[in-house]
Coordinates of C-alpha atoms in Angstrom, one line a residue:
M1 CA 0.0 0.0 0.0
Y2 CA 2.8 2.4 0.9
L3 CA 5.6 2.0 -1.6
N4 CA 7.3 5.4 -1.3
E5 CA 9.6 5.6 1.7
A6 CA 9.4 9.4 1.6
L7 CA 5.6 9.4 1.9
D8 CA 4.4 12.2 4.2
I9 CA 4.0 10.8 7.8
Q10 CA 0.8 12.7 8.2
R11 CA -0.8 10.7 5.5
V12 CA 0.1 7.5 7.2
L13 CA -1.2 8.8 10.5
K14 CA -4.5 9.8 8.9
N15 CA -5.1 6.2 7.8
L16 CA -4.9 5.1 11.5
S17 CA -8.5 6.4 11.8
R18 CA -9.9 4.4 8.8
E19 CA -12.9 2.2 9.4
D20 CA -11.3 -0.7 7.5
P21 CA -9.1 -2.6 10.1
D22 CA -6.8 -3.8 7.4
E23 CA -6.1 -0.3 6.3
R24 CA -5.3 0.6 9.9
R25 CA -3.1 -2.4 10.2
Q26 CA -1.2 -1.6 7.0
A27 CA -0.7 2.0 8.2
I28 CA 0.7 0.7 11.6
L29 CA 3.2 -1.6 9.8
K30 CA 4.4 1.3 7.7
L31 CA 5.0 3.3 10.9
G32 CA 7.1 0.5 12.1
E33 CA 9.2 0.6 9.0
L34 CA 9.6 4.3 9.2
K35 CA 10.7 4.0 12.9
D36 CA 9.5 7.6 13.6
K37 CA 9.5 7.9 17.4
R38 CA 6.9 10.7 17.2
C39 CA 4.4 7.9 16.5
I40 CA 5.0 6.0 19.7
P41 CA 2.0 7.5 21.6
R42 CA -0.4 6.9 18.7
L43 CA 0.8 3.3 18.5
I44 CA 0.3 2.7 22.2
N45 CA -3.2 4.2 22.0
L46 CA -4.0 1.5 19.4
F47 CA -3.7 -1.1 22.2
Q48 CA -7.3 -0.1 22.7
D49 CA -8.4 -0.9 19.1
P50 CA -11.2 -3.4 19.0
V51 CA -9.5 -5.6 16.4
R52 CA -6.9 -8.1 17.6
A53 CA -4.9 -7.9 14.4
V54 CA -4.6 -4.1 14.7
Q55 CA -3.4 -4.5 18.3
E56 CA -0.8 -7.1 17.2
A57 CA 0.4 -4.8 14.4
A58 CA 0.9 -2.0 17.0
V59 CA 3.0 -4.4 19.1
D60 CA 5.1 -5.4 16.1
A61 CA 5.6 -1.7 15.1
L62 CA 6.8 -0.7 18.6
I63 CA 9.2 -3.6 18.6
Q64 CA 10.6 -2.4 15.3
I65 CA 11.0 1.2 16.5
R66 CA 12.4 0.1 19.9
G67 CA 14.8 2.3 21.9
R68 CA 14.6 4.1 25.2
E69 CA 11.6 6.2 24.1
V70 CA 9.5 3.1 23.6
V71 CA 10.4 1.7 27.0
T72 CA 9.8 5.0 28.8
A73 CA 6.4 5.4 27.1
L74 CA 5.3 1.8 27.9
V75 CA 6.2 1.7 31.6
P76 CA 3.1 3.8 32.7
V77 CA 0.8 1.4 30.7
L78 CA 1.9 -1.4 33.0
A79 CA -0.1 0.3 35.8
E80 CA -3.2 0.9 33.8
T81 CA -6.5 -0.8 34.7
N82 CA -7.0 -2.1 31.1
L83 CA -5.8 -5.7 31.2
T84 CA -5.4 -5.9 27.4
A85 CA -3.2 -2.8 27.3
R86 CA -1.1 -4.1 30.2
N87 CA -0.5 -7.4 28.5
L88 CA 0.5 -5.9 25.2
A89 CA 2.9 -3.5 26.9
L90 CA 4.4 -6.4 28.7
E91 CA 4.8 -8.3 25.4
V92 CA 6.7 -5.4 23.8
L93 CA 8.9 -4.8 26.9
K94 CA 10.0 -8.4 26.9
Y95 CA 11.7 -7.6 23.6
V96 CA 12.8 -4.0 23.9
G97 CA 13.2 -3.5 27.6
G98 CA 17.0 -4.0 27.3
D99 CA 17.2 -0.7 25.5
A100 CA 16.6 1.1 28.8
P101 CA 17.1 -1.4 31.7
D102 CA 17.6 1.4 34.3
V103 CA 14.0 2.5 33.6
L104 CA 12.8 -1.0 34.5
F105 CA 15.1 -1.3 37.5
T106 CA 13.6 2.0 38.9
G107 CA 10.1 0.8 38.1
L108 CA 10.6 -2.4 40.0
R109 CA 12.2 -0.7 43.0
E110 CA 9.5 2.0 43.3
A111 CA 6.4 -0.1 42.5
Q112 CA 4.1 -0.5 45.4
D113 CA 1.5 -2.6 43.8
P114 CA 2.4 -6.4 44.1
F115 CA 1.0 -7.2 40.7
L116 CA 3.1 -4.4 39.1
K117 CA 6.2 -5.7 40.9
K118 CA 5.6 -9.2 39.6
T119 CA 5.1 -7.8 36.1
Y120 CA 8.5 -6.1 36.3
C121 CA 10.1 -9.4 37.5
E122 CA 8.5 -11.2 34.5
I123 CA 10.0 -8.6 32.1
L124 CA 13.5 -8.8 33.6
G125 CA 13.4 -12.6 33.5
A126 CA 12.5 -12.6 29.8
L127 CA 15.3 -10.1 29.1
G128 CA 17.8 -12.4 30.9
D129 CA 20.3 -9.7 31.8
P130 CA 22.5 -10.6 34.9
E131 CA 22.5 -6.9 35.8
S132 CA 18.9 -7.3 36.9
I133 CA 19.9 -9.7 39.7
P134 CA 20.6 -7.1 42.5
Y135 CA 17.2 -5.6 41.8
L136 CA 15.4 -9.0 41.9
I137 CA 17.0 -10.4 45.0
P138 CA 15.2 -8.1 47.5
C139 CA 11.9 -9.3 45.9
L140 CA 12.6 -12.8 47.1
Q141 CA 11.8 -11.6 50.6
S142 CA 8.5 -9.9 49.6
P143 CA 5.6 -10.7 51.9
H144 CA 3.5 -11.0 48.7
V145 CA 3.9 -14.6 47.4
P146 CA 3.3 -13.7 43.7
V147 CA 6.2 -11.2 43.9
A148 CA 8.6 -13.6 45.5
M149 CA 7.6 -16.3 43.1
G150 CA 8.1 -13.9 40.1
A151 CA 11.5 -12.9 41.4
A152 CA 12.6 -16.6 41.7
E153 CA 11.3 -17.5 38.3
A154 CA 13.1 -14.5 36.8
L155 CA 16.4 -15.5 38.4
G156 CA 15.9 -19.0 37.1
Q157 CA 15.4 -17.6 33.6
I158 CA 18.5 -15.4 33.8
G159 CA 20.4 -18.5 34.9
D160 CA 23.4 -16.8 36.6
S161 CA 25.0 -18.7 39.5
Q162 CA 25.5 -15.4 41.5
A163 CA 21.8 -15.7 42.5
V164 CA 22.2 -19.2 44.1
P165 CA 23.1 -18.1 47.7
Y166 CA 20.1 -15.8 47.8
L167 CA 17.8 -18.4 46.4
L168 CA 19.0 -20.9 48.9
Q169 CA 18.1 -18.5 51.7
S170 CA 14.6 -18.4 50.4
L171 CA 14.0 -22.1 50.9
K172 CA 12.4 -21.3 54.2
G173 CA 9.6 -19.3 52.8
P174 CA 6.0 -20.2 51.9
T175 CA 5.3 -23.4 50.0
W176 CA 4.7 -21.8 46.6
V177 CA 7.8 -19.6 46.9
R178 CA 9.9 -22.6 47.9
C179 CA 8.7 -24.5 44.8
A180 CA 9.6 -21.6 42.5
V181 CA 13.0 -21.3 44.2
V182 CA 13.7 -25.0 43.8
E183 CA 12.7 -24.9 40.1
A184 CA 14.9 -21.8 39.5
L185 CA 17.9 -23.6 41.1
G186 CA 17.4 -26.4 38.7
K187 CA 17.4 -24.0 35.7
I188 CA 20.6 -22.4 36.9
G189 CA 22.3 -25.8 37.1
D190 CA 24.8 -25.0 39.8
L191 CA 25.8 -28.2 41.5
R192 CA 26.4 -26.4 44.8
V193 CA 22.7 -26.8 45.5
L194 CA 22.7 -30.6 45.6
E195 CA 23.4 -31.0 49.3
P196 CA 21.1 -28.2 50.5
L197 CA 18.3 -29.6 48.4
M198 CA 18.8 -33.2 49.5
Q199 CA 18.8 -32.1 53.2
I200 CA 15.1 -31.0 52.9
P201 CA 13.2 -33.7 54.8
F202 CA 10.6 -35.7 52.8
E203 CA 8.0 -35.2 55.4
E204 CA 8.4 -31.4 55.7
N205 CA 6.4 -30.6 52.6
L206 CA 5.4 -33.1 49.9
M207 CA 5.0 -30.5 47.2
V208 CA 8.4 -29.0 47.8
T209 CA 9.9 -32.5 47.8
F210 CA 8.2 -33.2 44.5
M211 CA 9.9 -30.1 43.0
V212 CA 13.3 -31.1 44.6
I213 CA 13.1 -34.5 42.9
R214 CA 12.4 -32.9 39.5
T215 CA 15.2 -30.4 40.0
L216 CA 17.7 -33.2 40.9
G217 CA 16.8 -34.9 37.7
N218 CA 17.5 -31.8 35.7
L219 CA 20.9 -31.5 37.4
R220 CA 21.8 -35.0 36.3
D221 CA 24.4 -35.8 39.0
E222 CA 24.9 -39.3 40.2
R223 CA 25.2 -38.2 43.8
C224 CA 21.4 -37.7 43.9
L225 CA 20.6 -41.3 43.1
P226 CA 20.4 -42.5 46.8
Y227 CA 18.0 -39.6 47.5
L228 CA 15.8 -40.4 44.6
L229 CA 15.5 -44.1 45.7
S230 CA 14.8 -43.1 49.3
A231 CA 12.1 -40.7 48.1
L232 CA 10.3 -43.4 46.2
K233 CA 10.4 -45.7 49.3
Y234 CA 9.1 -42.9 51.5
H235 CA 5.9 -42.1 49.6
P236 CA 4.3 -43.6 46.4
R237 CA 3.3 -40.1 45.4
F238 CA 6.9 -39.5 44.3
V239 CA 6.9 -42.3 41.8
V240 CA 6.3 -40.0 38.8
P241 CA 9.0 -37.4 39.5
V242 CA 11.5 -40.1 40.5
I243 CA 11.2 -42.2 37.4
Q244 CA 11.4 -39.1 35.2
A245 CA 14.5 -37.9 37.2
L246 CA 16.1 -41.3 36.7
E247 CA 15.4 -41.1 33.0
K248 CA 17.2 -37.8 32.8
L249 CA 20.0 -39.1 34.9
S250 CA 20.4 -42.1 32.6
E251 CA 20.7 -39.7 29.6
K252 CA 24.0 -38.5 31.0
L253 CA 25.3 -41.6 32.9
G254 CA 23.8 -44.4 30.8
D255 CA 22.0 -47.6 31.8
E256 CA 24.3 -48.1 34.8
V257 CA 21.7 -45.8 36.6
Y258 CA 19.1 -48.6 36.3
E259 CA 21.6 -51.2 37.3
K260 CA 22.0 -49.4 40.6
V261 CA 18.3 -49.1 40.9
R262 CA 17.9 -52.8 40.4
E263 CA 20.5 -53.5 43.1
A264 CA 18.3 -51.5 45.5
K265 CA 15.8 -54.4 45.4
A266 CA 12.8 -52.3 46.2
N267 CA 9.2 -52.9 45.3
W268 CA 8.8 -51.1 41.9
T269 CA 5.3 -52.3 41.2
D270 CA 3.9 -48.8 42.0
V271 CA 5.3 -47.8 38.5
I272 CA 3.0 -50.2 36.7
P273 CA -0.3 -48.2 37.2
L274 CA 1.4 -45.3 35.4
L275 CA 1.0 -47.2 32.1
R276 CA -2.6 -46.1 32.3
S277 CA -1.8 -42.4 32.8
H278 CA -3.5 -40.0 30.4
K279 CA -0.2 -38.1 30.1
V280 CA 2.1 -39.3 27.3
A281 CA 5.2 -38.1 29.1
I282 CA 4.4 -40.2 32.2
R283 CA 3.5 -43.3 30.2
R284 CA 6.8 -42.9 28.3
S285 CA 8.9 -42.7 31.5
A286 CA 7.1 -45.7 33.0
I287 CA 7.7 -47.8 29.9
R288 CA 11.4 -47.0 29.9
F289 CA 11.7 -47.7 33.7
L290 CA 9.9 -51.0 33.5
E291 CA 12.0 -52.0 30.4
K292 CA 15.3 -51.2 32.1
L293 CA 14.4 -53.0 35.3
R294 CA 13.0 -55.9 33.4
L295 CA 10.1 -56.1 35.7
K296 CA 8.2 -59.3 34.8
E297 CA 5.0 -58.2 36.5
A298 CA 4.8 -55.5 33.8
I299 CA 4.3 -57.9 30.9
R300 CA 0.5 -58.3 31.2
P301 CA 0.0 -54.5 31.7
L302 CA 2.3 -53.7 28.8
I303 CA 0.2 -56.0 26.5
G304 CA -2.9 -54.2 27.7
L305 CA -1.3 -50.8 26.9
I306 CA -0.4 -52.0 23.3
E307 CA -4.0 -52.8 22.6
F308 CA -5.2 -49.2 23.1
E309 CA -2.0 -47.0 22.6
E310 CA -2.4 -44.6 19.8
D311 CA 1.0 -42.8 20.1
E312 CA 3.3 -44.6 17.6
E313 CA 6.4 -43.8 19.6
L314 CA 5.0 -45.2 22.8
L315 CA 3.8 -48.3 20.9
E316 CA 7.4 -48.9 19.7
R317 CA 8.7 -48.3 23.2
S318 CA 6.2 -50.8 24.6
V319 CA 7.2 -53.4 22.1
D320 CA 10.9 -52.8 23.0
A321 CA 10.0 -53.2 26.7
L322 CA 8.3 -56.5 26.1
V323 CA 11.3 -57.7 24.1
A324 CA 13.6 -56.8 27.0
I325 CA 11.4 -58.3 29.7
G326 CA 9.8 -61.2 27.7
D327 CA 12.6 -63.7 27.8
Q328 CA 11.9 -64.1 31.6
E329 CA 8.2 -64.7 31.0
L330 CA 7.8 -66.4 27.6
D331 CA 4.9 -68.4 28.8
A332 CA 3.0 -65.3 29.6
I333 CA 3.4 -64.1 26.1
H334 CA 2.6 -67.5 24.7
R335 CA -0.6 -67.6 26.7
A336 CA -1.6 -64.1 25.6
L337 CA -1.4 -65.2 22.0
S338 CA -4.4 -67.5 22.4
M339 CA -6.7 -64.9 23.8
E340 CA -5.7 -61.5 22.4
T341 CA -7.1 -59.5 19.4
L342 CA -5.6 -59.7 15.9
R343 CA -3.5 -56.6 16.4
I344 CA -2.0 -57.8 19.7
K345 CA -1.3 -61.2 18.2
T346 CA 0.7 -59.8 15.4
I347 CA 2.7 -57.5 17.7
L348 CA 3.4 -60.3 20.2
L349 CA 4.6 -62.5 17.3
E350 CA 7.1 -59.8 16.4
V351 CA 8.1 -59.7 20.1
L352 CA 8.8 -63.4 20.1
G353 CA 10.8 -63.1 17.0
R354 CA 12.9 -60.4 18.4
I355 CA 13.4 -62.3 21.7
G356 CA 14.7 -65.1 19.5
K357 CA 14.2 -68.1 21.8
E358 CA 13.9 -71.6 20.4
A359 CA 11.1 -72.3 22.9
S360 CA 8.8 -70.1 20.9
V361 CA 9.2 -72.0 17.7
P362 CA 6.3 -74.5 18.3
I363 CA 3.8 -71.7 18.9
L364 CA 5.1 -69.7 16.0
L365 CA 4.6 -72.7 13.7
Q366 CA 1.1 -73.0 15.0
A367 CA 0.5 -69.3 14.2
L368 CA 1.9 -70.0 10.7
E369 CA -1.2 -72.0 10.0
D370 CA -3.6 -69.3 11.4
S371 CA -6.7 -68.4 9.4
H372 CA -5.7 -64.7 9.4
E373 CA -3.1 -63.7 6.8
E374 CA -1.7 -60.9 9.1
V375 CA -0.9 -63.6 11.8
R376 CA 0.8 -65.8 9.2
V377 CA 2.9 -62.9 8.0
A378 CA 4.0 -62.0 11.5
A379 CA 4.7 -65.7 12.3
A380 CA 6.8 -66.1 9.2
K381 CA 8.9 -63.0 9.9
A382 CA 9.4 -64.1 13.5
L383 CA 10.6 -67.6 12.4
G384 CA 13.1 -65.9 10.1
R385 CA 14.6 -64.1 13.1
I386 CA 14.9 -67.2 15.2
R387 CA 16.3 -69.3 12.3
S388 CA 15.4 -72.7 13.6
S389 CA 16.0 -75.6 11.2
V390 CA 12.6 -77.1 12.0
S391 CA 11.0 -74.0 10.5
V392 CA 12.4 -74.6 7.0
D393 CA 9.8 -77.0 5.7
P394 CA 6.7 -75.2 7.1
L395 CA 8.0 -71.9 5.6
I396 CA 8.6 -73.7 2.2
R397 CA 4.9 -74.7 2.4
R398 CA 3.9 -71.1 3.0
L399 CA 5.5 -70.2 -0.4
Q400 CA 2.2 -71.6 -1.8
D401 CA 0.0 -69.5 0.5
S402 CA -3.0 -67.9 -1.1
F403 CA -1.9 -64.4 0.1
G404 CA 1.1 -62.6 -1.5
Y405 CA 2.2 -60.9 1.8
V406 CA 2.6 -64.3 3.4
R407 CA 4.6 -65.7 0.5
R408 CA 6.9 -62.7 0.5
A409 CA 7.5 -63.0 4.3
A410 CA 8.2 -66.8 3.9
A411 CA 10.6 -66.2 1.1
S412 CA 12.5 -63.4 3.1
S413 CA 12.7 -65.6 6.2
L414 CA 14.0 -68.6 4.2
G415 CA 16.7 -66.2 2.8
A416 CA 17.6 -65.1 6.3
M417 CA 18.0 -68.8 7.3
G418 CA 20.1 -69.6 4.2
D419 CA 19.1 -73.2 4.2
P420 CA 19.9 -75.0 0.9
R421 CA 16.7 -77.1 1.2
A422 CA 14.7 -74.1 0.2
L423 CA 16.5 -73.6 -3.2
I424 CA 14.2 -75.5 -5.5
S425 CA 11.0 -74.0 -4.0
L426 CA 12.5 -70.5 -4.1
V427 CA 13.4 -70.9 -7.7
E428 CA 9.8 -71.9 -8.4
T429 CA 8.7 -68.8 -6.5
L430 CA 10.5 -66.6 -9.1
K431 CA 7.4 -67.3 -11.2
D432 CA 5.1 -65.8 -8.6
P433 CA 2.5 -63.4 -10.0
Y434 CA 3.5 -60.7 -7.6
P435 CA 6.7 -58.7 -8.1
D436 CA 7.4 -58.2 -4.4
V437 CA 7.2 -62.0 -3.9
R438 CA 9.5 -62.7 -6.8
M439 CA 12.0 -60.1 -5.6
A440 CA 12.0 -61.6 -2.1
A441 CA 12.6 -65.1 -3.6
S442 CA 15.5 -63.8 -5.7
E443 CA 17.2 -62.1 -2.7
A444 CA 16.7 -65.3 -0.7
I445 CA 18.3 -67.5 -3.4
V446 CA 21.4 -65.3 -3.3
K447 CA 21.6 -65.6 0.5
I448 CA 21.4 -69.4 0.5
Q449 CA 24.6 -70.9 1.9
G450 CA 26.3 -74.3 1.6
L451 CA 25.8 -74.7 -2.1
P452 CA 28.2 -73.9 -4.9
S453 CA 27.1 -71.1 -7.2
E454 CA 27.0 -73.6 -10.1
E455 CA 24.2 -75.5 -8.4
K456 CA 22.1 -72.3 -8.1
I457 CA 22.8 -71.4 -11.7
R458 CA 21.8 -74.9 -12.9
W459 CA 18.3 -74.4 -11.4
I460 CA 17.8 -70.8 -12.4
Q461 CA 19.1 -70.8 -16.0
P462 CA 16.1 -72.7 -17.4
L463 CA 13.9 -69.7 -16.4
L464 CA 15.5 -67.7 -19.1
Q465 CA 13.3 -69.7 -21.5
E466 CA 10.1 -68.9 -19.5
G467 CA 7.2 -67.3 -21.4
R468 CA 6.8 -64.3 -19.1
D469 CA 9.2 -61.5 -19.7
E470 CA 9.3 -60.4 -16.0
V471 CA 10.4 -63.9 -15.0
R472 CA 13.2 -64.0 -17.5
V473 CA 14.4 -60.5 -16.4
L474 CA 14.4 -61.5 -12.7
A475 CA 16.2 -64.8 -13.5
L476 CA 18.9 -62.8 -15.4
Q477 CA 19.3 -60.4 -12.4
T478 CA 19.5 -63.2 -9.9
L479 CA 22.1 -65.0 -12.0
F480 CA 24.2 -61.8 -12.0
H481 CA 24.0 -61.4 -8.2
I482 CA 25.1 -65.0 -7.8
A483 CA 27.8 -65.3 -10.5
G484 CA 28.8 -61.7 -11.3
E485 CA 30.9 -61.3 -14.4
K486 CA 31.5 -65.1 -14.8
L487 CA 28.4 -65.4 -17.0
F488 CA 29.4 -62.7 -19.4
P489 CA 28.6 -64.8 -22.6
L490 CA 25.1 -65.5 -21.2
Y491 CA 24.5 -61.8 -20.7
L492 CA 25.6 -61.0 -24.2
Q493 CA 23.2 -63.7 -25.5
C494 CA 20.4 -61.9 -23.6
L495 CA 21.1 -58.7 -25.5
R496 CA 19.6 -60.5 -28.5
D497 CA 16.5 -61.7 -26.8
S498 CA 13.2 -61.1 -28.6
S499 CA 11.8 -59.3 -25.5
W500 CA 12.9 -55.7 -25.1
K501 CA 12.5 -56.1 -21.3
V502 CA 15.1 -58.9 -21.3
R503 CA 17.4 -56.8 -23.5
E504 CA 17.0 -53.9 -21.1
G505 CA 17.7 -56.2 -18.2
A506 CA 20.8 -57.4 -19.9
V507 CA 22.0 -53.8 -20.5
R508 CA 21.4 -53.0 -16.9
V509 CA 23.5 -56.1 -15.8
L510 CA 26.3 -55.2 -18.2
S511 CA 26.3 -51.6 -17.0
S512 CA 27.4 -52.9 -13.6
F513 CA 30.6 -54.2 -15.1
T514 CA 33.7 -52.3 -14.0
N515 CA 35.6 -52.3 -17.3
L516 CA 35.1 -51.0 -20.8
E517 CA 34.8 -54.4 -22.5
A518 CA 31.0 -54.5 -22.3
N519 CA 30.6 -51.1 -24.0
K520 CA 31.4 -52.4 -27.5
F521 CA 28.6 -54.9 -27.2
L522 CA 26.2 -52.2 -26.0
L523 CA 26.8 -49.6 -28.7
P524 CA 24.8 -51.5 -31.4
L525 CA 21.8 -51.3 -29.1
L526 CA 21.6 -47.6 -29.5
E527 CA 19.7 -48.5 -32.7
D528 CA 17.4 -50.9 -30.8
E529 CA 13.8 -50.7 -31.8
N530 CA 12.7 -50.0 -28.2
S531 CA 13.4 -46.6 -26.8
Q532 CA 13.7 -47.8 -23.2
V533 CA 16.5 -50.1 -24.2
R534 CA 18.2 -47.2 -25.9
V535 CA 17.8 -45.0 -22.8
M536 CA 19.4 -47.7 -20.7
V537 CA 22.3 -48.0 -23.1
V538 CA 22.9 -44.2 -22.9
K539 CA 23.1 -44.5 -19.1
A540 CA 25.4 -47.5 -19.3
I541 CA 28.0 -46.1 -21.7
A542 CA 28.0 -42.7 -20.1
R543 CA 29.7 -44.2 -17.1
F544 CA 33.0 -44.3 -19.1
P545 CA 33.7 -40.8 -20.3
G546 CA 35.9 -40.5 -23.3
N547 CA 36.1 -38.9 -26.8
Q548 CA 34.7 -42.0 -28.5
T549 CA 31.8 -42.2 -26.1
V550 CA 30.9 -38.5 -26.4
E551 CA 30.9 -38.6 -30.2
V552 CA 28.6 -41.6 -30.1
L553 CA 26.2 -39.9 -27.7
L554 CA 26.2 -36.7 -29.7
S555 CA 25.4 -38.6 -32.9
Q556 CA 22.3 -40.0 -31.1
L557 CA 20.8 -36.6 -30.4
K558 CA 18.9 -37.3 -33.7
D559 CA 17.1 -40.2 -32.0
P560 CA 13.3 -40.0 -32.8
D561 CA 12.3 -40.5 -29.2
P562 CA 12.6 -37.4 -26.9
R563 CA 13.2 -39.6 -23.9
V564 CA 16.5 -40.8 -25.4
R565 CA 17.5 -37.2 -26.4
Y566 CA 16.6 -36.1 -22.9
E567 CA 18.8 -38.7 -21.3
I568 CA 21.7 -37.8 -23.5
C569 CA 21.5 -34.2 -22.6
K570 CA 21.5 -35.1 -18.9
Q571 CA 24.4 -37.5 -19.3
L572 CA 26.5 -35.0 -21.2
K573 CA 27.3 -33.3 -17.9
N574 CA 30.0 -36.0 -17.5
F575 CA 31.9 -35.0 -20.6
N576 CA 34.2 -32.0 -21.0
H577 CA 34.4 -32.0 -24.8
P578 CA 34.5 -29.0 -27.2
H579 CA 31.5 -30.3 -29.2
V580 CA 29.2 -30.7 -26.2
I581 CA 28.1 -27.1 -25.6
P582 CA 27.4 -26.2 -29.3
R583 CA 25.2 -29.4 -29.6
L584 CA 23.4 -28.6 -26.3
I585 CA 22.7 -25.1 -27.7
E586 CA 21.2 -26.7 -30.7
C587 CA 19.0 -28.8 -28.4
L588 CA 17.5 -25.6 -27.1
Q589 CA 15.5 -25.6 -30.4
D590 CA 14.4 -29.2 -29.9
R591 CA 10.7 -29.9 -30.6
S592 CA 10.4 -31.5 -27.2
G593 CA 10.1 -29.3 -24.1
M594 CA 11.7 -32.0 -21.9
V595 CA 14.8 -32.1 -24.1
Q596 CA 15.0 -28.3 -24.0
L597 CA 14.8 -28.3 -20.2
A598 CA 17.6 -31.0 -19.9
A599 CA 19.8 -28.9 -22.3
I600 CA 19.2 -25.8 -20.1
E601 CA 20.2 -27.7 -17.0
T602 CA 23.4 -29.1 -18.5
L603 CA 24.4 -25.7 -20.0
C604 CA 24.1 -24.2 -16.5
H605 CA 26.2 -27.0 -15.2
F606 CA 29.0 -26.0 -17.7
K607 CA 28.4 -22.3 -17.0
A608 CA 28.1 -21.9 -20.8
V609 CA 27.7 -18.1 -21.2
E610 CA 27.6 -18.6 -25.0
A611 CA 24.1 -19.9 -24.5
L612 CA 22.8 -16.6 -23.2
E613 CA 21.4 -15.3 -26.4
P614 CA 19.6 -18.5 -27.3
L615 CA 18.2 -18.6 -23.8
R616 CA 16.9 -15.1 -24.2
Q617 CA 15.0 -16.3 -27.2
L618 CA 13.4 -19.1 -25.2
V619 CA 12.1 -16.5 -22.7
K620 CA 9.8 -15.3 -25.5
M621 CA 8.2 -18.7 -25.8
Q622 CA 4.7 -19.6 -24.6
D623 CA 5.6 -22.6 -22.4
P624 CA 5.6 -21.3 -18.8
D625 CA 7.9 -24.0 -17.5
L626 CA 10.4 -23.4 -20.2
V627 CA 10.3 -19.6 -19.7
K628 CA 10.8 -20.1 -15.9
E629 CA 13.9 -22.3 -16.4
A630 CA 15.4 -20.2 -19.1
T631 CA 15.0 -17.1 -17.0
Q632 CA 16.6 -18.8 -14.0
A633 CA 19.5 -20.0 -16.3
I634 CA 20.1 -16.5 -17.5
K635 CA 20.4 -15.2 -13.9
I636 CA 22.8 -18.0 -13.1
L637 CA 25.0 -17.4 -16.2
T638 CA 25.0 -13.6 -16.0
S639 CA 25.9 -13.6 -12.3
R640 CA 29.2 -15.3 -13.4
V641 CA 30.0 -13.2 -16.4

């Protein structure tokens, strides 16, 4: 609205009286940009505006103007009866009060109203200036609890250890003040407070002790561990802050914290009910505590938590806890499998797999025959983790399951086990109608141990004669993963296959070779009837930059398919050859937009300033994407001229 910085200030001020609140807001924002301190009173008056967006604009403008004048003008507003104006002034002073701290110090010292004193404490705390400390310390002894609390909170925000002795002296005050003081000491983080805090008797004040426990957790010092354990024994109410403090302590000291807790041999069952807390943070700490202590009484409650837990992180933590605890109580998990819901069953099967005990195999084999495919999938995965030899034949049978997810899980688990008995069945699974199942079978075959590669090749090679292209392609890829470059003649033979998919697969395999020998066999396929084969050949031969390769690629810029020309333009980034840039400039006139875009990208890569004029011609085109990229390319190239 206001584009001219020299616009008369009076015109802007006039718009503050407009009926349209957006016009008022725009005028206010302009005053903030102009930073004219004469406008400060008008902006403060706008705290009374009925529209919240206008009030917020006034706050932003005053923060932009800032300076001593703003602080001085706002201090009287803190004492006004209008709550909105007071709060807005407070908000501004938290940002700009540091421009005139002496004004705030004087205000705090001279204020008689307790609410006003607390407000000054809040501002000084937000500013975080240690010079405020001498002015805040006397407030700790105020007979008005909100003032003393405000001073303690401010000192905690400032975080300077020079306030510690004065805060410690205030530990004898009213309950709420003591709580604020303890919290402030935790924020400051000075370890000198450890002993004084731990000397506060548990029975003196439960609320204060609660805050002491939280603060000790924040200090993360191993000397507080005996105090924390004693607090838990003293009163069950302390269970929440204690386990949260132990969690913070372990973040610094590691799991040895929980080892010492375990050695205490206390009754920790009071933690279990916390799994039902409506607070996520409490459930999280309880799960971690029970996991680290491996409390077997928690298995059943953890299973119950999993059934209804919606938080994904806590669900994962609960599963981790069951895995850590479960090897002590496998029977409890086994029993739960027979009575729980489908969701719980699948999770518990995962737990059994991660625990990895042979004793779970019979029940997992039973689950492998379950009527629900989700259960069969989970059972197959779990058996793959345990890798018991008795699972091989049942898993082989699941390769014929009616559900693809089960067949895929069975194939993956057989691969993890690497048992040669599964080879023939896995080879047959390479014909599966689902790509994911076929890929899992291929990977499993590669992992099979105890068989010479020739044996695997003997079983797979006949699949190259299969009627389905996708089966032949996967057989080719599997052979390469097994035999590598040893089957070079076979791969060359596949380059002449009647199916373009097989030819493309053969090119992909040969592109993995680490020498130039394969290139001479690939070059003829630049004339292949299928453009996807030609694209793959371009990618393959571009891995070996050289004059011969670049000349071949440049000659193929006449290819009738734009996808091939596009790929060549992209791959030319790898070639520093004098003919590349002129040919790319020619491609700017290509009839395909995708080719033009690829040419622009590669010309920018080379910083080819000779392309500037052709690019300026492209800017005149109708294609918005082309115009955008050409404009951006011109900016890049001209910035380097």
